[in-house]
Amino acid sequence: MRIVVLVSGTGSNLQSVIDAVADGTMENVQIAAVGADKHGTFGVERSAAAGIETFVVNFKDYAARADWNHALTQKCLSYEPDFVVSSGFMRIVGEEFINAFDGTYINTHPALLPSFPGAHGVRDAMAYGVKVTGCTVHIADAGVDTGPILRQEAVVIEDDDTEDSLHERIKVVERRLLIATLADLAAK
Ligand code: GRF
């Protein structure tokens, strides 16, 4: 099963996928490429260090979002992936991308969707005062963090949590759920 992984930041969740492929936890999964929406992400850097092909479709290079979306779609299609995985990719893709990868665009989100969608799911959950949050692995559709849910797991918010400490604990679960999801899909 060939995947393209999209990142915008540190790519620590991506690293867990790279490690799982390398140590055999995820047989039959090949990371065809790792891409980002901007230059200088550690996610791309660590992928290149692992010998994985990387690309950047730099959002700021395009006058219109539709042009960026088209370029990203074409670039991802060029790898002929079975799935595209958003792992900390912080751009909302457009209809052309969603149509090209209909049902095969997987996203992870650090909250129990449909609660707390968007770029600050961890912060929003803490601000609301929920006692339990978590993470979600889902098939992304044209909405923001919407689409069929594949896996979820709860994470208790501790009284002394900061956004960072909670997010790091959520990521530990997120990585496990993402790897389990990809392993299942590769076994089909
Ligand atoms: C993850 O929690 C992901 O769900 C969210 O951003 C975080 C990415 O972390 N969108 P990293 O870049 O994999 O370290």
CSV table of C-alpha atoms and ligand atoms in Angstrom, one decimal:
chain,number,residue,atom,x,y,z
A,1,MET,CA,0.0,0.0,0.0
A,2,ARG,CA,1.6,3.3,-1.1
A,3,ILE,CA,1.0,6.4,0.9
A,4,VAL,CA,1.9,10.1,0.6
A,5,VAL,CA,2.1,11.9,3.9
A,6,LEU,CA,1.5,15.6,4.1
A,7,VAL,CA,3.0,17.7,7.0
A,8,SER,CA,3.2,21.3,8.0
A,9,GLY,CA,5.3,21.1,11.1
A,10,THR,CA,7.6,18.9,13.2
A,11,GLY,CA,6.2,15.7,11.8
A,12,SER,CA,6.6,13.7,15.1
A,13,ASN,CA,3.5,11.7,14.1
A,14,LEU,CA,5.0,11.1,10.7
A,15,GLN,CA,8.2,9.9,12.4
A,16,SER,CA,6.2,7.2,14.1
A,17,VAL,CA,4.9,6.0,10.7
A,18,ILE,CA,8.5,6.1,9.3
A,19,ASP,CA,9.6,4.0,12.3
A,20,ALA,CA,6.7,1.5,12.0
A,21,VAL,CA,7.6,0.9,8.3
A,22,ALA,CA,11.2,0.5,9.2
A,23,ASP,CA,10.7,-1.9,12.1
A,24,GLY,CA,8.2,-4.0,10.2
A,25,THR,CA,5.2,-3.0,12.4
A,26,MET,CA,3.5,-1.9,9.2
A,27,GLU,CA,4.2,-4.4,6.5
A,28,ASN,CA,3.1,-3.6,3.0
A,29,VAL,CA,3.1,0.1,3.6
A,30,GLN,CA,5.5,2.2,1.5
A,31,ILE,CA,5.8,5.9,2.1
A,32,ALA,CA,6.1,7.0,-1.5
A,33,ALA,CA,6.7,10.7,-0.5
A,34,VAL,CA,6.4,13.3,2.2
A,35,GLY,CA,5.1,16.7,1.2
A,36,ALA,CA,4.7,20.1,2.9
A,37,ASP,CA,2.9,23.4,2.1
A,38,LYS,CA,6.0,25.4,3.1
A,39,HIS,CA,9.7,25.2,3.1
A,40,GLY,CA,11.8,24.4,6.1
A,41,THR,CA,9.5,22.0,8.0
A,42,PHE,CA,11.2,19.5,10.3
A,43,GLY,CA,8.8,16.9,9.0
A,44,VAL,CA,10.3,17.1,5.5
A,45,GLU,CA,13.8,17.3,6.9
A,46,ARG,CA,13.5,14.1,8.9
A,47,SER,CA,11.9,12.3,5.9
A,48,ALA,CA,14.8,13.3,3.7
A,49,ALA,CA,17.2,12.0,6.4
A,50,ALA,CA,15.3,8.7,6.3
A,51,GLY,CA,15.8,8.5,2.5
A,52,ILE,CA,12.2,9.3,1.7
A,53,GLU,CA,11.4,11.4,-1.4
A,54,THR,CA,10.1,14.8,-0.3
A,55,PHE,CA,8.4,17.7,-2.0
A,56,VAL,CA,7.1,21.2,-1.1
A,57,VAL,CA,4.1,22.8,-2.8
A,58,ASN,CA,4.7,26.2,-1.2
A,59,PHE,CA,1.4,27.9,-0.5
A,60,LYS,CA,3.0,31.4,-0.7
A,61,ASP,CA,4.2,30.7,-4.3
A,62,TYR,CA,0.6,30.7,-5.6
A,63,ALA,CA,-1.5,33.8,-6.2
A,64,ALA,CA,-4.7,31.8,-5.8
A,65,ARG,CA,-5.6,29.0,-3.4
A,66,ALA,CA,-7.1,27.1,-6.3
A,67,ASP,CA,-3.7,27.1,-8.1
A,68,TRP,CA,-1.9,25.8,-5.0
A,69,ASN,CA,-4.6,23.2,-4.6
A,70,HIS,CA,-4.3,22.1,-8.2
A,71,ALA,CA,-0.5,21.8,-7.9
A,72,LEU,CA,-0.7,19.8,-4.7
A,73,THR,CA,-3.3,17.5,-6.2
A,74,GLN,CA,-1.2,16.9,-9.3
A,75,LYS,CA,1.9,16.3,-7.2
A,76,CYS,CA,0.3,13.8,-4.9
A,77,LEU,CA,-1.4,12.0,-7.9
A,78,SER,CA,2.1,11.7,-9.5
A,79,TYR,CA,3.0,9.2,-6.8
A,80,GLU,CA,-0.1,7.0,-7.4
A,81,PRO,CA,-0.8,6.6,-3.7
A,82,ASP,CA,-3.5,4.3,-2.3
A,83,PHE,CA,-3.9,6.8,0.5
A,84,VAL,CA,-2.8,10.4,1.3
A,85,VAL,CA,-2.3,10.9,5.0
A,86,SER,CA,-2.5,14.4,6.6
A,87,SER,CA,-0.3,14.3,9.7
A,88,GLY,CA,-0.2,17.8,11.0
A,89,PHE,CA,-0.9,19.3,7.6
A,90,MET,CA,-2.5,22.6,8.4
A,91,ARG,CA,-4.0,23.6,5.1
A,92,ILE,CA,-7.6,23.0,4.1
A,93,VAL,CA,-7.5,21.3,0.7
A,94,GLY,CA,-10.0,22.1,-2.0
A,95,GLU,CA,-12.6,20.2,-4.0
A,96,GLU,CA,-10.2,19.1,-6.7
A,97,PHE,CA,-8.0,17.4,-4.1
A,98,ILE,CA,-10.9,15.8,-2.3
A,99,ASN,CA,-12.4,14.5,-5.6
A,100,ALA,CA,-9.0,13.1,-6.6
A,101,PHE,CA,-8.6,11.3,-3.3
A,102,ASP,CA,-12.3,10.7,-2.5
A,103,GLY,CA,-12.4,8.3,0.5
A,104,THR,CA,-8.6,7.9,0.5
A,105,TYR,CA,-7.5,11.1,2.3
A,106,ILE,CA,-6.9,10.3,5.9
A,107,ASN,CA,-6.6,12.9,8.6
A,108,THR,CA,-5.7,12.8,12.3
A,109,HIS,CA,-7.1,15.4,14.7
A,110,PRO,CA,-6.1,15.9,18.4
A,111,ALA,CA,-9.7,16.0,19.7
A,112,LEU,CA,-12.8,13.7,19.7
A,113,LEU,CA,-14.5,14.9,16.5
A,114,PRO,CA,-17.1,16.3,16.0
A,115,SER,CA,-16.0,18.2,19.1
A,116,PHE,CA,-13.4,20.9,18.7
A,117,PRO,CA,-12.5,20.8,15.0
A,118,GLY,CA,-10.0,23.2,13.5
A,119,ALA,CA,-6.5,24.3,14.1
A,120,HIS,CA,-6.7,24.6,17.9
A,121,GLY,CA,-8.5,21.5,19.0
A,122,VAL,CA,-6.4,20.9,22.1
A,123,ARG,CA,-6.6,24.5,23.2
A,124,ASP,CA,-10.4,24.7,22.5
A,125,ALA,CA,-11.1,21.6,24.6
A,126,MET,CA,-9.1,23.0,27.5
A,127,ALA,CA,-10.8,26.4,27.2
A,128,TYR,CA,-14.3,24.7,27.2
A,129,GLY,CA,-13.4,22.9,30.3
A,130,VAL,CA,-14.1,19.3,29.2
A,131,LYS,CA,-12.5,16.7,31.5
A,132,VAL,CA,-11.9,14.2,28.6
A,133,THR,CA,-10.7,14.9,25.1
A,134,GLY,CA,-8.7,12.6,22.8
A,135,CYS,CA,-7.9,12.1,19.1
A,136,THR,CA,-9.6,11.0,15.9
A,137,VAL,CA,-8.5,9.3,12.8
A,138,HIS,CA,-10.9,9.9,9.9
A,139,ILE,CA,-11.4,10.0,6.2
A,140,ALA,CA,-11.3,13.7,5.4
A,141,ASP,CA,-14.0,15.1,3.1
A,142,ALA,CA,-14.5,18.7,1.9
A,143,GLY,CA,-15.2,20.1,5.3
A,144,VAL,CA,-12.9,21.1,8.2
A,145,ASP,CA,-12.0,17.9,10.1
A,146,THR,CA,-15.2,16.2,8.9
A,147,GLY,CA,-15.8,12.9,7.3
A,148,PRO,CA,-16.3,9.3,8.3
A,149,ILE,CA,-14.5,8.4,11.6
A,150,LEU,CA,-12.2,5.4,11.5
A,151,ARG,CA,-10.8,5.4,15.1
A,152,GLN,CA,-11.0,7.5,18.2
A,153,GLU,CA,-9.5,7.2,21.7
A,154,ALA,CA,-10.1,9.3,24.8
A,155,VAL,CA,-7.4,11.2,26.7
A,156,VAL,CA,-8.1,12.5,30.2
A,157,ILE,CA,-7.2,16.2,30.8
A,158,GLU,CA,-5.1,16.5,34.0
A,159,ASP,CA,-5.6,19.5,36.3
A,160,ASP,CA,-2.0,20.6,35.8
A,161,ASP,CA,-2.0,20.1,32.0
A,162,THR,CA,-0.8,22.8,29.7
A,163,GLU,CA,-1.8,22.8,26.1
A,164,ASP,CA,1.6,21.4,25.2
A,165,SER,CA,1.6,18.7,27.9
A,166,LEU,CA,-1.9,17.6,26.9
A,167,HIS,CA,-1.1,17.7,23.2
A,168,GLU,CA,2.0,15.5,23.6
A,169,ARG,CA,0.0,12.9,25.5
A,170,ILE,CA,-2.7,13.0,22.8
A,171,LYS,CA,0.0,12.6,20.1
A,172,VAL,CA,1.2,9.4,21.7
A,173,VAL,CA,-2.3,8.0,21.3
A,174,GLU,CA,-2.7,9.6,17.8
A,175,ARG,CA,0.4,7.8,16.6
A,176,ARG,CA,-0.8,4.4,17.8
A,177,LEU,CA,-4.2,4.9,16.2
A,178,LEU,CA,-2.8,6.1,12.9
A,179,ILE,CA,-0.4,3.2,12.6
A,180,ALA,CA,-3.2,0.7,13.5
A,181,THR,CA,-5.4,2.3,10.9
A,182,LEU,CA,-2.8,2.1,8.2
A,183,ALA,CA,-1.8,-1.4,9.1
A,184,ASP,CA,-5.5,-2.4,8.8
A,185,LEU,CA,-5.9,-0.8,5.5
A,186,ALA,CA,-2.7,-2.4,4.2
A,187,ALA,CA,-3.9,-5.8,5.3
A,188,LYS,CA,-7.1,-5.5,3.2
B,1,GRF,C1,-1.1,16.4,15.5
B,1,GRF,O1,-1.7,16.4,16.8
B,1,GRF,C2,-2.1,16.6,14.5
B,1,GRF,O2,-3.3,15.9,14.7
B,1,GRF,C3,-2.3,18.1,14.5
B,1,GRF,O3,-1.1,18.6,14.6
B,1,GRF,C4,-0.2,17.7,15.3
B,1,GRF,C5,0.9,17.4,14.4
B,1,GRF,O4,2.0,17.1,15.2
B,1,GRF,N1,-3.0,18.5,13.3
B,1,GRF,P1,3.4,16.7,14.5
B,1,GRF,O5,3.7,17.7,13.4
B,1,GRF,O6,3.2,15.3,13.9
B,1,GRF,O7,4.4,16.7,15.6
